[in-house]
Coordinates of C-alpha atoms in Angstrom, one line a residue:
M1 CA 88.2 -39.1 44.7
A2 CA 84.9 -40.3 46.0
R3 CA 83.2 -39.2 42.8
I4 CA 85.7 -41.2 40.6
L5 CA 85.1 -44.3 42.7
Y6 CA 81.3 -43.8 42.2
F7 CA 81.5 -43.8 38.4
L8 CA 84.2 -46.4 38.1
P9 CA 81.8 -49.4 37.8
L10 CA 79.8 -47.7 35.0
L11 CA 83.0 -47.0 33.1
I12 CA 84.0 -50.7 33.4
I13 CA 80.6 -51.8 32.0
L14 CA 80.8 -49.4 29.0
A15 CA 84.3 -50.5 28.2
G16 CA 83.0 -54.1 28.2
C17 CA 80.3 -53.2 25.7
S18 CA 83.0 -52.1 23.2
G19 CA 82.9 -54.5 20.3
N20 CA 79.8 -56.2 21.6
Q21 CA 77.1 -55.6 18.9
A22 CA 74.2 -56.9 21.0
L23 CA 75.0 -54.7 23.9
E24 CA 75.7 -51.6 21.8
S25 CA 72.4 -51.9 20.1
R26 CA 70.6 -51.8 23.5
F27 CA 72.1 -48.4 24.3
A28 CA 72.0 -46.9 20.7
P29 CA 69.7 -43.9 20.0
D30 CA 66.4 -44.7 18.2
S31 CA 66.9 -43.5 14.6
Q32 CA 63.1 -43.7 13.8
L33 CA 62.4 -41.5 16.7
S34 CA 64.7 -38.8 15.3
T35 CA 63.1 -39.1 11.8
N36 CA 59.6 -38.9 13.1
N37 CA 60.3 -35.9 15.2
T38 CA 61.8 -34.1 12.3
A39 CA 58.7 -34.9 10.2
N40 CA 56.3 -33.8 12.9
T41 CA 58.0 -30.4 13.1
T42 CA 57.4 -29.8 9.4
D43 CA 54.3 -31.6 8.2
G44 CA 52.5 -33.2 11.1
D45 CA 49.0 -32.2 12.3
N46 CA 50.4 -32.1 15.9
N47 CA 52.8 -29.3 15.2
P48 CA 51.8 -26.5 17.6
N49 CA 53.3 -23.9 15.3
K50 CA 51.0 -24.9 12.4
T51 CA 48.4 -22.2 11.6
N52 CA 44.8 -22.4 10.3
N53 CA 46.0 -20.8 7.0
S54 CA 48.4 -23.7 6.4
T55 CA 45.6 -26.1 7.1
L56 CA 43.4 -24.4 4.4
A57 CA 46.4 -24.4 2.0
D58 CA 46.9 -28.2 2.6
N59 CA 43.1 -28.7 1.9
P60 CA 42.3 -26.8 -1.3
E61 CA 38.8 -28.2 -1.2
K62 CA 38.0 -26.4 2.0
N63 CA 39.7 -23.2 0.8
R64 CA 37.7 -23.2 -2.4
D65 CA 34.4 -23.6 -0.5
K66 CA 35.0 -20.7 1.9
I67 CA 32.6 -17.8 1.2
N68 CA 33.0 -14.3 2.6
L69 CA 30.8 -11.2 2.5
P70 CA 31.8 -8.5 0.0
S71 CA 34.3 -6.1 1.5
N72 CA 31.9 -3.2 1.0
F73 CA 28.9 -5.0 2.5
P74 CA 27.0 -2.2 4.5
Q75 CA 27.5 -2.6 8.3
I76 CA 24.1 -1.1 8.8
I77 CA 22.4 -4.2 7.3
P78 CA 21.7 -6.7 10.2
I79 CA 22.7 -10.3 9.7
Y80 CA 20.6 -13.0 11.3
E81 CA 22.2 -15.6 13.6
P82 CA 22.4 -18.5 13.6
S83 CA 22.9 -18.6 9.8
T84 CA 25.5 -19.9 7.3
L85 CA 26.6 -17.9 4.3
I86 CA 26.0 -20.0 1.2
N87 CA 26.2 -17.7 -1.8
V88 CA 27.4 -14.3 -2.8
N89 CA 26.4 -12.9 -6.2
Q90 CA 27.3 -9.2 -6.4
Q91 CA 24.7 -7.5 -4.2
T92 CA 22.6 -10.6 -3.6
I93 CA 23.6 -12.5 -0.6
K94 CA 22.2 -15.8 0.6
W95 CA 22.3 -17.5 4.0
R96 CA 20.7 -20.6 5.4
S97 CA 19.4 -20.8 9.0
P98 CA 18.0 -23.7 11.0
D99 CA 15.4 -21.3 12.5
P100 CA 11.8 -21.0 11.3
L101 CA 10.7 -18.3 8.9
N102 CA 8.6 -16.4 11.4
L103 CA 11.5 -15.9 13.9
I104 CA 13.7 -14.5 11.1
V105 CA 11.0 -12.1 9.9
N106 CA 10.4 -10.9 13.5
Y107 CA 14.1 -10.3 13.9
Y108 CA 14.5 -8.2 10.8
Q109 CA 11.3 -6.2 11.6
Q110 CA 12.7 -5.3 15.0
E111 CA 16.4 -4.7 14.0
L112 CA 15.5 -2.6 10.9
S113 CA 13.1 -0.4 12.9
A114 CA 15.6 0.0 15.7
N115 CA 18.3 1.1 13.3
N116 CA 16.3 3.8 11.4
W117 CA 15.3 1.7 8.5
Q118 CA 11.9 2.4 6.9
I119 CA 10.1 -0.8 6.2
T120 CA 8.2 -0.2 2.9
K121 CA 6.7 -3.7 2.6
S122 CA 6.4 -6.6 5.1
Q123 CA 4.9 -9.9 4.4
E124 CA 5.2 -13.3 6.1
N125 CA 8.1 -14.2 3.9
S126 CA 9.6 -11.0 2.6
I127 CA 10.6 -7.5 3.7
D128 CA 11.5 -4.4 1.7
A129 CA 13.2 -1.5 3.5
T130 CA 15.1 1.8 2.9
H131 CA 17.7 3.6 4.9
Q132 CA 17.7 7.2 3.8
G133 CA 20.7 8.2 5.8
D134 CA 22.9 5.8 3.9
N135 CA 20.8 5.9 0.7
L136 CA 20.4 2.1 1.0
T137 CA 17.6 -0.2 -0.1
L138 CA 17.2 -3.8 0.7
S139 CA 14.8 -6.6 -0.3
L140 CA 14.7 -9.8 1.8
I141 CA 13.0 -13.0 0.6
L142 CA 12.7 -16.1 2.9
T143 CA 12.2 -19.5 1.5
P144 CA 11.6 -22.7 3.5
Q145 CA 14.1 -25.4 2.6
G146 CA 13.1 -28.6 4.4
S147 CA 13.7 -27.9 8.1
D148 CA 15.8 -24.9 7.3
T149 CA 15.1 -21.4 6.0
E150 CA 17.0 -19.7 3.1
L151 CA 17.5 -16.0 3.3
S152 CA 18.1 -14.1 0.0
L153 CA 19.0 -10.4 0.5
T154 CA 19.5 -8.0 -2.3
Y155 CA 20.7 -4.5 -1.5
S156 CA 21.5 -1.3 -3.4
N157 CA 23.4 1.8 -2.3
S158 CA 22.1 4.3 -4.7
E159 CA 18.6 5.5 -5.7
S160 CA 19.4 5.2 -9.4
S161 CA 20.6 1.7 -9.3
N162 CA 18.0 0.7 -6.8
N163 CA 15.2 0.2 -9.3
N164 CA 17.4 -1.6 -11.7
S165 CA 18.8 -3.8 -8.9
L166 CA 15.3 -4.7 -7.5
N167 CA 13.9 -5.3 -11.0
T168 CA 16.9 -7.5 -11.9
S169 CA 16.5 -9.3 -8.6
T170 CA 12.8 -10.0 -9.3
E171 CA 13.5 -11.2 -12.9
N172 CA 16.4 -13.3 -11.7
T173 CA 14.1 -14.9 -9.2
V174 CA 11.8 -16.0 -12.0
S175 CA 14.7 -17.5 -14.0
Q176 CA 17.0 -18.7 -11.2
D177 CA 15.8 -18.6 -7.6
L178 CA 12.3 -19.6 -8.4
T179 CA 11.1 -23.2 -8.2
S180 CA 11.1 -25.1 -11.5
P181 CA 7.3 -25.0 -11.8
L182 CA 7.4 -21.2 -12.2
Q183 CA 10.3 -21.5 -14.6
E184 CA 8.2 -23.8 -16.7
L185 CA 5.4 -21.2 -16.9
V186 CA 8.0 -18.7 -18.1
R187 CA 9.4 -21.2 -20.6
L188 CA 6.0 -22.0 -22.0
G189 CA 5.0 -18.4 -22.3
I190 CA 2.2 -18.5 -19.7
I191 CA 4.2 -16.0 -17.8
S192 CA 5.8 -13.3 -20.0
N193 CA 9.6 -12.9 -19.9
S194 CA 9.0 -9.2 -19.3
E195 CA 6.6 -9.8 -16.4
A196 CA 8.2 -9.0 -13.1
I197 CA 6.9 -11.5 -10.5
N198 CA 7.9 -11.9 -6.9
P199 CA 7.2 -15.6 -6.3
Y200 CA 6.2 -14.9 -2.7
E201 CA 3.6 -12.3 -3.4
T202 CA -0.1 -13.1 -3.6
I203 CA -1.7 -14.3 -6.8
S204 CA -5.1 -12.9 -7.8
R205 CA -8.1 -14.9 -8.7
R206 CA -8.0 -13.7 -12.3
E207 CA -4.3 -14.7 -12.7
Y208 CA -4.9 -18.2 -11.4
A209 CA -8.0 -18.7 -13.5
R210 CA -5.9 -17.6 -16.6
W211 CA -3.0 -19.9 -15.7
L212 CA -5.3 -22.8 -14.9
V213 CA -7.0 -22.6 -18.4
Q214 CA -3.7 -22.1 -20.2
T215 CA -1.8 -24.9 -18.5
N216 CA -4.6 -27.4 -18.9
N217 CA -5.1 -26.6 -22.5
L218 CA -1.4 -26.7 -23.2
L219 CA -1.0 -30.1 -21.6
F220 CA -4.1 -31.6 -23.3
Q221 CA -4.0 -29.7 -26.6
D222 CA -4.6 -33.0 -28.5
V223 CA -7.3 -34.3 -26.2
N224 CA -10.6 -32.6 -27.0
G225 CA -12.4 -34.2 -24.0
K226 CA -10.0 -32.5 -21.6
L227 CA -9.9 -29.0 -23.0
I228 CA -11.5 -26.1 -21.3
R229 CA -13.3 -24.1 -24.0
E230 CA -13.0 -20.4 -23.7
A231 CA -16.4 -18.5 -23.7
N232 CA -17.9 -17.0 -26.8
P233 CA -17.3 -13.2 -26.8
N234 CA -21.0 -12.8 -27.5
S235 CA -22.0 -14.8 -24.4
K236 CA -24.0 -13.0 -21.7
P237 CA -21.6 -12.4 -18.8
I238 CA -22.2 -14.7 -15.8
F239 CA -20.5 -12.5 -13.3
S240 CA -21.5 -8.9 -12.7
D241 CA -17.8 -7.9 -12.3
V242 CA -16.4 -9.7 -15.4
P243 CA -17.9 -8.0 -18.4
V244 CA -17.1 -9.0 -22.0
S245 CA -14.6 -6.2 -22.1
D246 CA -12.5 -7.8 -19.3
P247 CA -9.2 -9.1 -20.8
D248 CA -9.8 -12.5 -19.0
F249 CA -13.5 -12.7 -19.7
A250 CA -13.2 -15.7 -22.1
M251 CA -11.2 -17.8 -19.6
I252 CA -13.1 -16.9 -16.4
Q253 CA -16.5 -17.3 -18.1
G254 CA -15.3 -20.6 -19.7
L255 CA -14.5 -22.0 -16.3
A256 CA -17.9 -21.0 -15.0
E257 CA -19.7 -22.5 -18.0
A258 CA -17.8 -25.7 -17.5
G259 CA -18.9 -25.8 -13.9
L260 CA -15.4 -25.8 -12.6
I261 CA -15.8 -22.7 -10.4
P262 CA -18.7 -21.5 -8.3
S263 CA -21.2 -19.3 -10.2
P264 CA -24.9 -18.6 -10.5
L265 CA -25.1 -21.5 -13.0
L266 CA -24.5 -23.8 -10.1
K267 CA -26.5 -22.0 -7.4
Q268 CA -29.1 -19.5 -8.7
G269 CA -28.7 -16.2 -7.0
E270 CA -25.3 -17.0 -5.4
F271 CA -21.7 -16.3 -6.5
T272 CA -22.9 -13.4 -8.7
S273 CA -19.5 -11.7 -8.4
F274 CA -16.2 -13.3 -9.2
N275 CA -14.0 -10.7 -7.6
P276 CA -11.2 -11.2 -10.1
D277 CA -8.6 -8.9 -8.4
K278 CA -9.0 -10.3 -4.9
P279 CA -6.3 -12.7 -3.6
L280 CA -6.7 -16.3 -4.3
T281 CA -7.3 -18.4 -1.2
R282 CA -6.2 -21.9 -0.4
E283 CA -9.8 -23.1 -0.8
N284 CA -10.0 -21.6 -4.3
L285 CA -6.6 -23.1 -5.2
I286 CA -7.6 -26.7 -4.4
T287 CA -11.3 -26.7 -5.4
W288 CA -10.7 -25.2 -8.9
K289 CA -7.9 -27.7 -9.7
V290 CA -9.1 -31.0 -8.3
P291 CA -11.9 -31.6 -10.9
L292 CA -9.2 -31.3 -13.6
D293 CA -7.2 -34.0 -12.0
F294 CA -9.9 -36.6 -11.5
R295 CA -12.4 -35.7 -14.3
E296 CA -15.2 -37.3 -12.4
K297 CA -18.2 -36.4 -10.3
L298 CA -17.2 -35.1 -6.9
P299 CA -18.3 -37.4 -4.1
N300 CA -20.6 -36.4 -1.2
V301 CA -18.3 -36.1 1.8
T302 CA -19.0 -35.6 5.4
L303 CA -16.8 -33.7 7.9
D304 CA -16.1 -37.0 9.7
A305 CA -14.8 -38.5 6.4
L306 CA -12.5 -35.5 5.9
K307 CA -11.2 -36.0 9.5
E308 CA -10.2 -39.5 8.5
T309 CA -8.1 -38.2 5.6
W310 CA -6.3 -34.9 6.2
G311 CA -7.3 -34.5 9.8
F312 CA -6.6 -30.8 9.7
Q313 CA -7.0 -29.1 13.1
D314 CA -9.0 -26.3 11.6
L315 CA -11.5 -28.4 9.6
S316 CA -14.4 -26.5 11.1
K317 CA -13.2 -23.4 9.3
I318 CA -13.3 -25.0 5.8
D319 CA -16.5 -24.3 3.8
P320 CA -18.5 -27.5 3.2
W321 CA -18.4 -26.9 -0.6
A322 CA -14.7 -27.5 -0.4
W323 CA -14.9 -30.9 1.4
S324 CA -15.3 -33.0 -1.7
A325 CA -12.4 -31.6 -3.5
L326 CA -10.1 -31.9 -0.5
Y327 CA -11.2 -35.4 0.1
L328 CA -10.4 -36.4 -3.5
D329 CA -7.1 -34.5 -3.3
W330 CA -6.0 -36.6 -0.4
Q331 CA -6.6 -39.8 -2.5
N332 CA -3.8 -38.6 -4.9
G333 CA -1.0 -39.3 -2.4
E334 CA 2.2 -37.4 -3.1
S335 CA 0.7 -35.8 -6.2
A336 CA -2.0 -34.1 -4.1
N337 CA -2.2 -30.4 -4.8
T338 CA -2.3 -29.7 -1.1
R339 CA 1.0 -31.5 -0.6
K340 CA 2.6 -30.0 -3.7
A341 CA 1.8 -26.4 -2.6
F342 CA 2.2 -26.5 1.1
G343 CA 4.2 -29.7 2.0
Y344 CA 3.3 -31.2 5.4
I345 CA 0.7 -29.2 7.3
I346 CA -1.8 -29.9 10.1
L347 CA -3.6 -26.5 9.6
F348 CA -5.2 -25.9 6.3
Q349 CA -6.0 -22.2 6.9
P350 CA -8.6 -22.1 4.1
Q351 CA -8.7 -18.3 3.7
K352 CA -5.0 -17.8 3.7
E353 CA -3.7 -16.0 0.5
V354 CA -1.9 -18.1 -2.1
T355 CA 1.5 -17.1 -3.6
Y356 CA 2.6 -17.3 -7.2
D357 CA 5.0 -20.0 -6.2
E358 CA 2.3 -22.1 -4.5
A359 CA 0.0 -21.7 -7.5
A360 CA 2.8 -22.8 -9.9
R361 CA 3.5 -25.9 -7.9
V362 CA -0.1 -26.9 -8.1
L363 CA -0.2 -26.4 -11.9
S364 CA 3.1 -28.4 -12.4
S365 CA 1.1 -31.6 -13.0
F366 CA -2.4 -32.7 -13.8
G367 CA -4.0 -36.1 -13.2
T368 CA -3.9 -38.9 -10.7
N369 CA -1.1 -41.2 -9.6
T370 CA -2.0 -43.7 -12.3
D371 CA -2.3 -41.2 -15.1
I372 CA -0.4 -38.0 -14.6
S373 CA 0.9 -35.4 -17.0
Y374 CA 3.8 -33.0 -16.1
L375 CA 4.2 -29.5 -17.5
K376 CA 7.9 -30.0 -17.7
N377 CA 7.5 -32.6 -20.4
V378 CA 5.7 -30.2 -22.7
N379 CA 7.7 -28.9 -25.7
K380 CA 6.9 -25.3 -26.6

């Protein structure tokens, strides 16, 4: 009875609301709330039952960009972290990492050795290795990409396909992964299509001398005053190690006779040997090319003047005969050979060996900022 008396006032109020539209609306359920709740349980982002798979399905753009390693990718091959998988092309895998090149090389040297890989070749930006237990071979090439490093790893799981895989990888590097300057050298026939070149291996002095003459003469084939004349085969050899029978005699001797490279013609009794098969150094790369950009007498330059331009921290290690060329090269701004080949540097490392890729970058254009010719504009 007490409970009935407790609810009696409420019943009277509700009875009074009957027929009163204003009061009824105050106590009616919110229809929008019901609709929204229903929508949220089916399509809303706040649905706790919604899975990541449905998110990818609702975002086809994200789903299409997702890249996975091949299902048969060998577990014995170490993967560097942090890195992002960016491309999978059969047995060539590419990642990008924010870490510098040297850290990645050190990681692979340690990991491969610790996991019974035999490292057959190791350079500052590439590693080749074999794992006999699993009959695996891998080739890793590292390429700086701005502040990041790109890792390109090609692997093979059989000895017979190994040679084909590595050769294909090298040739593809020339046509696809290489920088456009090297592709231009292939297009113009300066590098043969059948010539297997790893862009990050060292170029020899003879190869660069040959490329230098050929690219210059191709660019300026209609300008007699800019051509480098090849030496007469009946000429007396200037260098003791470049006889007339040498396949590159005409070009190497031609550079010497033009005064573009150091030889006994410039300093009697000095530079009697050319050392054609030794690695090209950074000093060679710049000093042989700069005269072909400016086509003028090289200025006399002091070490202090060079400090005011490049300001390299290892200036004392640079041979004085290279100062003038480096000084002029700096005047060429963004077209400077040093910048084209090496980007931003504060150490020149004059005796460091030059790669095919760096040499091709230098040869991609000739001239100064006010009069420059690009190899890419040459029609074969």
